[in-house]
PDB file of C-alpha atoms in Angstrom:
ATOM      1  CA  ASP Y  11       0.215  -0.353  -0.087  1.00 71.00           C
ATOM      2  CA  GLN Y  12       1.199   3.370  -1.240  1.00 82.00           C
ATOM      3  CA  GLN Y  13       1.254   5.909   1.583  1.00 93.00           C
ATOM      4  CA  VAL Y  14       3.001   8.896   0.040  1.00 96.00           C
ATOM      5  CA  LYS Y  15       1.731   8.730  -3.718  1.00 96.00           C
ATOM      6  CA  GLN Y  16       3.585  10.970  -6.560  1.00 97.00           C
ATOM      7  CA  ASN Y  17       1.081  10.374  -9.162  1.00 92.00           C
ATOM      8  CA  SER Y  18       3.266  12.579 -11.934  1.00 95.00           C
ATOM      9  CA  PRO Y  19       6.218  10.123 -13.104  1.00 95.00           C
ATOM     10  CA  SER Y  20       6.917  13.361 -14.943  1.00 97.00           C
ATOM     11  CA  LEU Y  21       6.775  17.013 -15.682  1.00 97.00           C
ATOM     12  CA  SER Y  22       8.287  19.121 -18.569  1.00 98.00           C
ATOM     13  CA  VAL Y  23       8.355  23.254 -17.808  1.00 98.00           C
ATOM     14  CA  GLN Y  24      10.037  26.052 -19.560  1.00 98.00           C
ATOM     15  CA  GLU Y  25      12.835  27.835 -18.238  1.00 97.00           C
ATOM     16  CA  GLY Y  26      11.912  31.208 -15.798  1.00 97.00           C
ATOM     17  CA  ARG Y  27       7.840  29.486 -15.563  1.00 97.00           C
ATOM     18  CA  ILE Y  28       6.790  27.704 -12.349  1.00 98.00           C
ATOM     19  CA  SER Y  29       7.390  24.077 -11.435  1.00 98.00           C
ATOM     20  CA  ILE Y  30       4.313  22.409  -9.407  1.00 98.00           C
ATOM     21  CA  LEU Y  31       5.442  19.147  -8.307  1.00 98.00           C
ATOM     22  CA  ASN Y  32       2.409  17.532  -6.546  1.00 98.00           C
ATOM     23  CA  CYS Y  33       2.559  14.694  -3.608  1.00 98.00           C
ATOM     24  CA  ASP Y  34      -0.762  13.101  -1.634  1.00 97.00           C
ATOM     25  CA  TYR Y  35      -0.544  10.302   1.176  1.00 97.00           C
ATOM     26  CA  THR Y  36      -3.137   8.395   3.005  1.00 95.00           C
ATOM     27  CA  ASN Y  37      -1.433   7.752   7.029  1.00 91.00           C
ATOM     28  CA  SER Y  38      -2.536  10.416   9.073  1.00 91.00           C
ATOM     29  CA  MET Y  39      -0.184  10.028  11.443  1.00 90.00           C
ATOM     30  CA  PHE Y  40       2.528  11.772   9.552  1.00 92.00           C
ATOM     31  CA  ASP Y  41       3.338  14.824  11.099  1.00 90.00           C
ATOM     32  CA  TYR Y  42       6.293  15.903   8.711  1.00 93.00           C
ATOM     33  CA  PHE Y  43       7.159  16.370   5.198  1.00 96.00           C
ATOM     34  CA  LEU Y  44      10.243  16.728   3.309  1.00 96.00           C
ATOM     35  CA  TRP Y  45      11.423  17.006  -0.534  1.00 97.00           C
ATOM     36  CA  TYR Y  46      14.077  15.724  -1.687  1.00 97.00           C
ATOM     37  CA  LYS Y  47      15.937  16.109  -5.082  1.00 97.00           C
ATOM     38  CA  LYS Y  48      17.823  13.523  -7.111  1.00 96.00           C
ATOM     39  CA  TYR Y  49      20.672  13.629  -9.990  1.00 95.00           C
ATOM     40  CA  PRO Y  50      21.540  10.638 -11.726  1.00 90.00           C
ATOM     41  CA  ALA Y  51      24.474   8.497 -10.102  1.00 86.00           C
ATOM     42  CA  GLU Y  52      24.194  10.529  -6.649  1.00 91.00           C
ATOM     43  CA  GLY Y  53      21.779   9.682  -3.447  1.00 93.00           C
ATOM     44  CA  PRO Y  54      19.115  11.941  -2.645  1.00 95.00           C
ATOM     45  CA  THR Y  55      19.788  15.210  -1.525  1.00 95.00           C
ATOM     46  CA  PHE Y  56      17.596  16.903   1.027  1.00 95.00           C
ATOM     47  CA  LEU Y  57      15.720  20.059  -0.256  1.00 96.00           C
ATOM     48  CA  ILE Y  58      12.792  21.844   1.893  1.00 96.00           C
ATOM     49  CA  SER Y  59      10.424  20.650   5.001  1.00 95.00           C
ATOM     50  CA  ILE Y  60       7.640  21.303   6.347  1.00 95.00           C
ATOM     51  CA  SER Y  61       6.061  20.568  10.049  1.00 93.00           C
ATOM     52  CA  SER Y  62       2.111  19.280   9.854  1.00 93.00           C
ATOM     53  CA  ILE Y  63       1.696  22.438  11.751  1.00 93.00           C
ATOM     54  CA  LYS Y  64       2.457  24.495   9.559  1.00 95.00           C
ATOM     55  CA  ASP Y  65       1.018  24.796   5.509  1.00 95.00           C
ATOM     56  CA  LYS Y  66       3.470  26.853   4.474  1.00 97.00           C
ATOM     57  CA  ASN Y  67       7.367  26.892   4.602  1.00 97.00           C
ATOM     58  CA  GLU Y  68       9.806  29.167   2.075  1.00 97.00           C
ATOM     59  CA  ASP Y  69      13.749  29.000   1.190  1.00 96.00           C
ATOM     60  CA  GLY Y  70      14.778  31.149  -1.929  1.00 97.00           C
ATOM     61  CA  ARG Y  71      13.128  29.881  -4.857  1.00 97.00           C
ATOM     62  CA  PHE Y  72      11.355  26.701  -2.935  1.00 98.00           C
ATOM     63  CA  THR Y  73       8.030  26.770  -1.547  1.00 98.00           C
ATOM     64  CA  VAL Y  74       6.010  23.806   0.449  1.00 98.00           C
ATOM     65  CA  PHE Y  75       2.506  24.093   0.717  1.00 98.00           C
ATOM     66  CA  LEU Y  76       0.282  21.511   2.879  1.00 97.00           C
ATOM     67  CA  ASN Y  77      -3.196  20.582   2.835  1.00 97.00           C
ATOM     68  CA  LYS Y  78      -4.173  18.349   5.831  1.00 95.00           C
ATOM     69  CA  SER Y  79      -7.483  18.077   5.039  1.00 95.00           C
ATOM     70  CA  ALA Y  80      -6.595  16.901   1.602  1.00 96.00           C
ATOM     71  CA  LYS Y  81      -3.735  15.108   2.346  1.00 96.00           C
ATOM     72  CA  HIS Y  82      -1.566  16.595  -0.077  1.00 97.00           C
ATOM     73  CA  LEU Y  83       1.450  18.853  -0.625  1.00 97.00           C
ATOM     74  CA  SER Y  84       3.071  20.735  -3.116  1.00 98.00           C
ATOM     75  CA  LEU Y  85       6.302  21.922  -4.501  1.00 98.00           C
ATOM     76  CA  HIS Y  86       6.856  25.172  -5.971  1.00 98.00           C
ATOM     77  CA  ILE Y  87       9.799  26.383  -7.752  1.00 98.00           C
ATOM     78  CA  VAL Y  88       9.862  29.731  -8.952  1.00 97.00           C
ATOM     79  CA  PRO Y  89      11.561  30.814 -11.467  1.00 97.00           C
ATOM     80  CA  SER Y  90      12.605  27.491 -12.629  1.00 98.00           C
ATOM     81  CA  GLN Y  91      16.316  26.538 -13.688  1.00 97.00           C
ATOM     82  CA  PRO Y  92      17.697  23.916 -15.959  1.00 97.00           C
ATOM     83  CA  GLY Y  93      19.792  23.003 -12.989  1.00 96.00           C
ATOM     84  CA  ASP Y  94      16.896  22.115 -11.280  1.00 97.00           C
ATOM     85  CA  SER Y  95      16.215  19.114 -13.497  1.00 98.00           C
ATOM     86  CA  ALA Y  96      16.206  16.057 -11.841  1.00 97.00           C
ATOM     87  CA  VAL Y  97      13.736  14.030  -9.734  1.00 97.00           C
ATOM     88  CA  TYR Y  98      12.207  14.710  -6.748  1.00 98.00           C
ATOM     89  CA  PHE Y  99      11.245  12.622  -4.218  1.00 98.00           C
ATOM     90  CA  CYS Y 100       7.839  13.500  -1.209  1.00 97.00           C
ATOM     91  CA  ALA Y 101       9.008  11.960   1.663  1.00 96.00           C
ATOM     92  CA  ALA Y 102       7.245  11.804   5.009  1.00 95.00           C
ATOM     93  CA  ILE Y 103       7.762  10.938   8.538  1.00 91.00           C
ATOM     94  CA  THR Y 104       5.454   9.853  11.829  1.00 86.00           C
ATOM     95  CA  GLU Y 105       6.818  10.719  15.415  1.00 76.00           C
ATOM     96  CA  GLY Y 106       8.193   8.607  17.674  1.00 73.00           C
ATOM     97  CA  SER Y 107       9.163   6.276  14.005  1.00 74.00           C
ATOM     98  CA  ASN Y 108      13.372   6.994  14.555  1.00 74.00           C
ATOM     99  CA  TYR Y 109      12.780   9.240  11.733  1.00 75.00           C
ATOM    100  CA  LYS Y 110      11.944   6.666   9.191  1.00 86.00           C
ATOM    101  CA  LEU Y 111      11.135   8.195   5.803  1.00 91.00           C
ATOM    102  CA  THR Y 112       8.447   6.736   3.818  1.00 94.00           C
ATOM    103  CA  PHE Y 113       9.077   7.927   0.151  1.00 96.00           C
ATOM    104  CA  GLY Y 114       6.883   8.468  -2.782  1.00 97.00           C
ATOM    105  CA  LYS Y 115       7.918   7.035  -6.628  1.00 96.00           C
ATOM    106  CA  GLY Y 116       9.480  10.147  -7.759  1.00 97.00           C
ATOM    107  CA  THR Y 117       8.482  12.848 -10.065  1.00 97.00           C
ATOM    108  CA  LEU Y 118      11.188  13.877 -12.978  1.00 97.00           C
ATOM    109  CA  LEU Y 119      11.054  17.615 -13.729  1.00 98.00           C
ATOM    110  CA  THR Y 120      12.727  18.744 -16.988  1.00 98.00           C
ATOM    111  CA  VAL Y 121      13.234  22.585 -16.671  1.00 97.00           C
ATOM    112  CA  ASN Y 122      14.029  23.405 -20.811  1.00 96.00           C
ATOM    113  CA  PRO Y 123      16.191  26.284 -21.715  1.00 93.00           C
TER     114      PRO Y 123
ATOM    115  CA  ASP Z   6      35.265  15.404   0.901  1.00 55.00           C
ATOM    116  CA  THR Z   7      32.875  14.745   4.238  1.00 76.00           C
ATOM    117  CA  GLY Z   8      30.073  13.453   3.003  1.00 92.00           C
ATOM    118  CA  VAL Z   9      28.726   9.736   3.432  1.00 96.00           C
ATOM    119  CA  SER Z  10      30.605   7.000   1.247  1.00 96.00           C
ATOM    120  CA  GLN Z  11      29.925   3.420   0.119  1.00 97.00           C
ATOM    121  CA  ASP Z  12      31.589   0.959  -1.490  1.00 97.00           C
ATOM    122  CA  PRO Z  13      31.592  -0.407  -3.700  1.00 97.00           C
ATOM    123  CA  ARG Z  14      30.039   1.526  -6.308  1.00 96.00           C
ATOM    124  CA  HIS Z  15      28.610  -0.832  -8.498  1.00 97.00           C
ATOM    125  CA  LYS Z  16      28.698  -4.805  -7.685  1.00 97.00           C
ATOM    126  CA  ILE Z  17      27.596  -7.252  -9.866  1.00 98.00           C
ATOM    127  CA  THR Z  18      27.100 -10.986  -8.726  1.00 97.00           C
ATOM    128  CA  LYS Z  19      26.125 -14.784  -9.765  1.00 97.00           C
ATOM    129  CA  ARG Z  20      22.840 -15.393  -8.140  1.00 97.00           C
ATOM    130  CA  GLY Z  21      23.228 -17.678  -4.777  1.00 97.00           C
ATOM    131  CA  GLN Z  22      26.706 -15.455  -3.765  1.00 97.00           C
ATOM    132  CA  ASN Z  23      27.384 -13.463  -1.057  1.00 98.00           C
ATOM    133  CA  VAL Z  24      27.890  -9.426  -0.808  1.00 98.00           C
ATOM    134  CA  THR Z  25      28.797  -6.723   1.220  1.00 98.00           C
ATOM    135  CA  PHE Z  26      28.239  -3.002   1.021  1.00 98.00           C
ATOM    136  CA  ARG Z  27      29.555  -0.661   3.249  1.00 98.00           C
ATOM    137  CA  CYS Z  28      29.105   2.727   4.074  1.00 98.00           C
ATOM    138  CA  ASP Z  29      31.034   5.202   5.815  1.00 97.00           C
ATOM    139  CA  PRO Z  30      28.495   8.212   7.436  1.00 96.00           C
ATOM    140  CA  ILE Z  31      29.284  11.824   8.156  1.00 94.00           C
ATOM    141  CA  SER Z  32      31.824  11.628  10.817  1.00 90.00           C
ATOM    142  CA  GLU Z  33      29.291  13.578  14.110  1.00 87.00           C
ATOM    143  CA  HIS Z  34      26.137  11.361  13.090  1.00 91.00           C
ATOM    144  CA  ASN Z  35      24.795   9.173  15.252  1.00 91.00           C
ATOM    145  CA  ARG Z  36      21.997   7.245  13.081  1.00 93.00           C
ATOM    146  CA  LEU Z  37      22.968   4.995  10.088  1.00 95.00           C
ATOM    147  CA  TYR Z  38      20.033   4.345   7.637  1.00 95.00           C
ATOM    148  CA  TRP Z  39      20.195   1.915   4.866  1.00 97.00           C
ATOM    149  CA  TYR Z  40      17.316   2.270   1.966  1.00 96.00           C
ATOM    150  CA  ARG Z  41      17.228   0.058  -1.093  1.00 96.00           C
ATOM    151  CA  GLN Z  42      15.787   1.630  -4.012  1.00 95.00           C
ATOM    152  CA  THR Z  43      14.345  -0.628  -7.447  1.00 94.00           C
ATOM    153  CA  LEU Z  44      13.890   1.095 -11.072  1.00 90.00           C
ATOM    154  CA  GLY Z  45      10.542   3.380 -11.235  1.00 90.00           C
ATOM    155  CA  GLN Z  46      10.293   3.446  -7.210  1.00 93.00           C
ATOM    156  CA  GLY Z  47      11.356   5.819  -3.882  1.00 95.00           C
ATOM    157  CA  PRO Z  48      13.951   4.427  -1.489  1.00 95.00           C
ATOM    158  CA  GLU Z  49      12.407   1.754   0.552  1.00 95.00           C
ATOM    159  CA  PHE Z  50      13.653   1.615   4.286  1.00 94.00           C
ATOM    160  CA  LEU Z  51      15.448  -1.207   5.536  1.00 95.00           C
ATOM    161  CA  THR Z  52      17.059  -0.147   8.225  1.00 95.00           C
ATOM    162  CA  TYR Z  53      18.250   2.235  11.698  1.00 93.00           C
ATOM    163  CA  PHE Z  54      21.169   1.942  13.890  1.00 94.00           C
ATOM    164  CA  GLN Z  55      21.659   4.517  16.796  1.00 92.00           C
ATOM    165  CA  ASN Z  56      25.011   4.324  17.375  1.00 92.00           C
ATOM    166  CA  GLU Z  57      25.851   0.828  17.532  1.00 92.00           C
ATOM    167  CA  ALA Z  58      22.845  -0.258  18.207  1.00 93.00           C
ATOM    168  CA  GLN Z  59      20.248  -1.717  15.270  1.00 93.00           C
ATOM    169  CA  LEU Z  60      17.059  -0.356  16.729  1.00 91.00           C
ATOM    170  CA  GLU Z  61      14.866  -1.241  13.652  1.00 90.00           C
ATOM    171  CA  LYS Z  62      14.442  -3.815  10.899  1.00 91.00           C
ATOM    172  CA  SER Z  63      11.838  -3.580   7.709  1.00 91.00           C
ATOM    173  CA  ARG Z  64      10.495  -6.894   7.247  1.00 87.00           C
ATOM    174  CA  LEU Z  65      11.730  -6.205   3.547  1.00 80.00           C
ATOM    175  CA  LEU Z  66      14.857  -7.280   5.283  1.00 84.00           C
ATOM    176  CA  SER Z  67      14.726 -11.122   4.966  1.00 88.00           C
ATOM    177  CA  ASP Z  68      16.521 -13.322   6.972  1.00 92.00           C
ATOM    178  CA  ARG Z  69      18.973 -13.319   3.990  1.00 96.00           C
ATOM    179  CA  PHE Z  70      20.350  -9.726   5.128  1.00 96.00           C
ATOM    180  CA  SER Z  71      22.400  -8.517   8.263  1.00 95.00           C
ATOM    181  CA  ALA Z  72      24.048  -4.810   8.923  1.00 96.00           C
ATOM    182  CA  GLU Z  73      26.035  -3.755  11.393  1.00 96.00           C
ATOM    183  CA  ARG Z  74      28.085  -0.872  12.852  1.00 96.00           C
ATOM    184  CA  PRO Z  75      30.405  -2.318  14.938  1.00 91.00           C
ATOM    185  CA  LYS Z  76      31.436   1.241  17.415  1.00 85.00           C
ATOM    186  CA  GLY Z  77      28.908   3.029  15.735  1.00 85.00           C
ATOM    187  CA  SER Z  78      31.346   4.087  13.448  1.00 90.00           C
ATOM    188  CA  PHE Z  79      30.967   2.427   9.573  1.00 96.00           C
ATOM    189  CA  SER Z  80      28.513   0.433   8.692  1.00 97.00           C
ATOM    190  CA  THR Z  81      28.244  -3.003   6.606  1.00 97.00           C
ATOM    191  CA  LEU Z  82      25.096  -4.236   5.068  1.00 97.00           C
ATOM    192  CA  GLU Z  83      25.590  -8.233   3.794  1.00 97.00           C
ATOM    193  CA  ILE Z  84      23.272 -10.234   1.712  1.00 97.00           C
ATOM    194  CA  GLN Z  85      23.582 -13.993   1.858  1.00 97.00           C
ATOM    195  CA  ARG Z  86      22.598 -15.994  -1.010  1.00 97.00           C
ATOM    196  CA  THR Z  87      21.502 -13.261  -3.757  1.00 97.00           C
ATOM    197  CA  GLU Z  88      18.466 -13.764  -5.848  1.00 96.00           C
ATOM    198  CA  GLN Z  89      18.026 -11.898  -8.575  1.00 96.00           C
ATOM    199  CA  GLY Z  90      15.267  -9.688  -6.788  1.00 94.00           C
ATOM    200  CA  ASP Z  91      17.906  -8.330  -5.188  1.00 96.00           C
ATOM    201  CA  SER Z  92      19.214  -6.213  -7.667  1.00 97.00           C
ATOM    202  CA  ALA Z  93      18.573  -2.794  -6.696  1.00 96.00           C
ATOM    203  CA  MET Z  94      20.427   0.124  -5.501  1.00 96.00           C
ATOM    204  CA  TYR Z  95      21.362   0.450  -1.763  1.00 97.00           C
ATOM    205  CA  LEU Z  96      21.392   3.672   0.119  1.00 97.00           C
ATOM    206  CA  CYS Z  97      23.090   4.572   3.502  1.00 97.00           C
ATOM    207  CA  ALA Z  98      21.985   7.911   4.830  1.00 96.00           C
ATOM    208  CA  SER Z  99      23.197   9.515   7.759  1.00 95.00           C
ATOM    209  CA  SER Z 100      21.660  12.306  10.096  1.00 92.00           C
ATOM    210  CA  GLU Z 101      22.681  14.159  13.629  1.00 86.00           C
ATOM    211  CA  ALA Z 102      20.232  13.391  16.822  1.00 75.00           C
ATOM    212  CA  GLY Z 103      17.619  15.802  16.966  1.00 71.00           C
ATOM    213  CA  VAL Z 104      17.345  16.998  13.469  1.00 71.00           C
ATOM    214  CA  THR Z 105      13.907  15.738  11.938  1.00 75.00           C
ATOM    215  CA  GLY Z 106      14.083  13.932   8.493  1.00 76.00           C
ATOM    216  CA  GLU Z 107      17.136  15.690   7.152  1.00 88.00           C
ATOM    217  CA  LEU Z 108      19.252  12.531   5.914  1.00 92.00           C
ATOM    218  CA  PHE Z 109      22.428  13.092   3.778  1.00 94.00           C
ATOM    219  CA  PHE Z 110      22.674   9.754   1.129  1.00 96.00           C
ATOM    220  CA  GLY Z 111      25.614   8.633   0.017  1.00 96.00           C
ATOM    221  CA  GLU Z 112      25.647   7.743  -3.846  1.00 96.00           C
ATOM    222  CA  GLY Z 113      24.356   4.221  -3.387  1.00 96.00           C
ATOM    223  CA  SER Z 114      25.579   0.747  -4.329  1.00 97.00           C
ATOM    224  CA  ARG Z 115      23.990  -0.512  -7.170  1.00 97.00           C
ATOM    225  CA  LEU Z 116      23.946  -4.593  -7.035  1.00 97.00           C
ATOM    226  CA  THR Z 117      22.942  -6.768 -10.423  1.00 97.00           C
ATOM    227  CA  VAL Z 118      22.278 -10.771  -9.880  1.00 97.00           C
ATOM    228  CA  LEU Z 119      22.934 -12.208 -12.747  1.00 95.00           C
TER     229      LEU Z 119
END
């Protein structure tokens, strides 16, 4: 049972435009959410996170929005740059779970110059 | 480079052979995790160490899998009697105590079982 779902395997946007990556979850016990970015032949790298008590967290060009009632979060990248092209994973944590991450399948973002 | 390092980066083996992967975490990190990633999937949790203690194991970790972290430093993941279904990327990650979820991943060890 996929507890964290990223239903779009891929997304293509033009440089300078907004990229919106979506993530849905089913486990209401998740209380912390993260986005990781992965380039080919590299391990995932942490990008941004949000606690379940917040609905928005911003870090430079990256903003994560959380809608708890809909069990949905999204990552906005503005403006998108070609170097943002990577696979983006949504992940979630349950309090008391030894900070064990549950990942989605990922979305491949391609930013075209 | 003071990141998480994994060795070997790529291992090709025949079914039935044993393989061992090594992970050297960031030195000040007391938490260490092993994940497995197959094609088209996100990383899946395998096991977790806090210092030298293995505190959690996923049900994905069959009896053929064993992990150790002697002295709370590097860790090894051994797979005995490999099967073709074990083919995957094995990712190691480490983190500091008190930091929620921000794991630092290594580049992974890709296992191909023929």
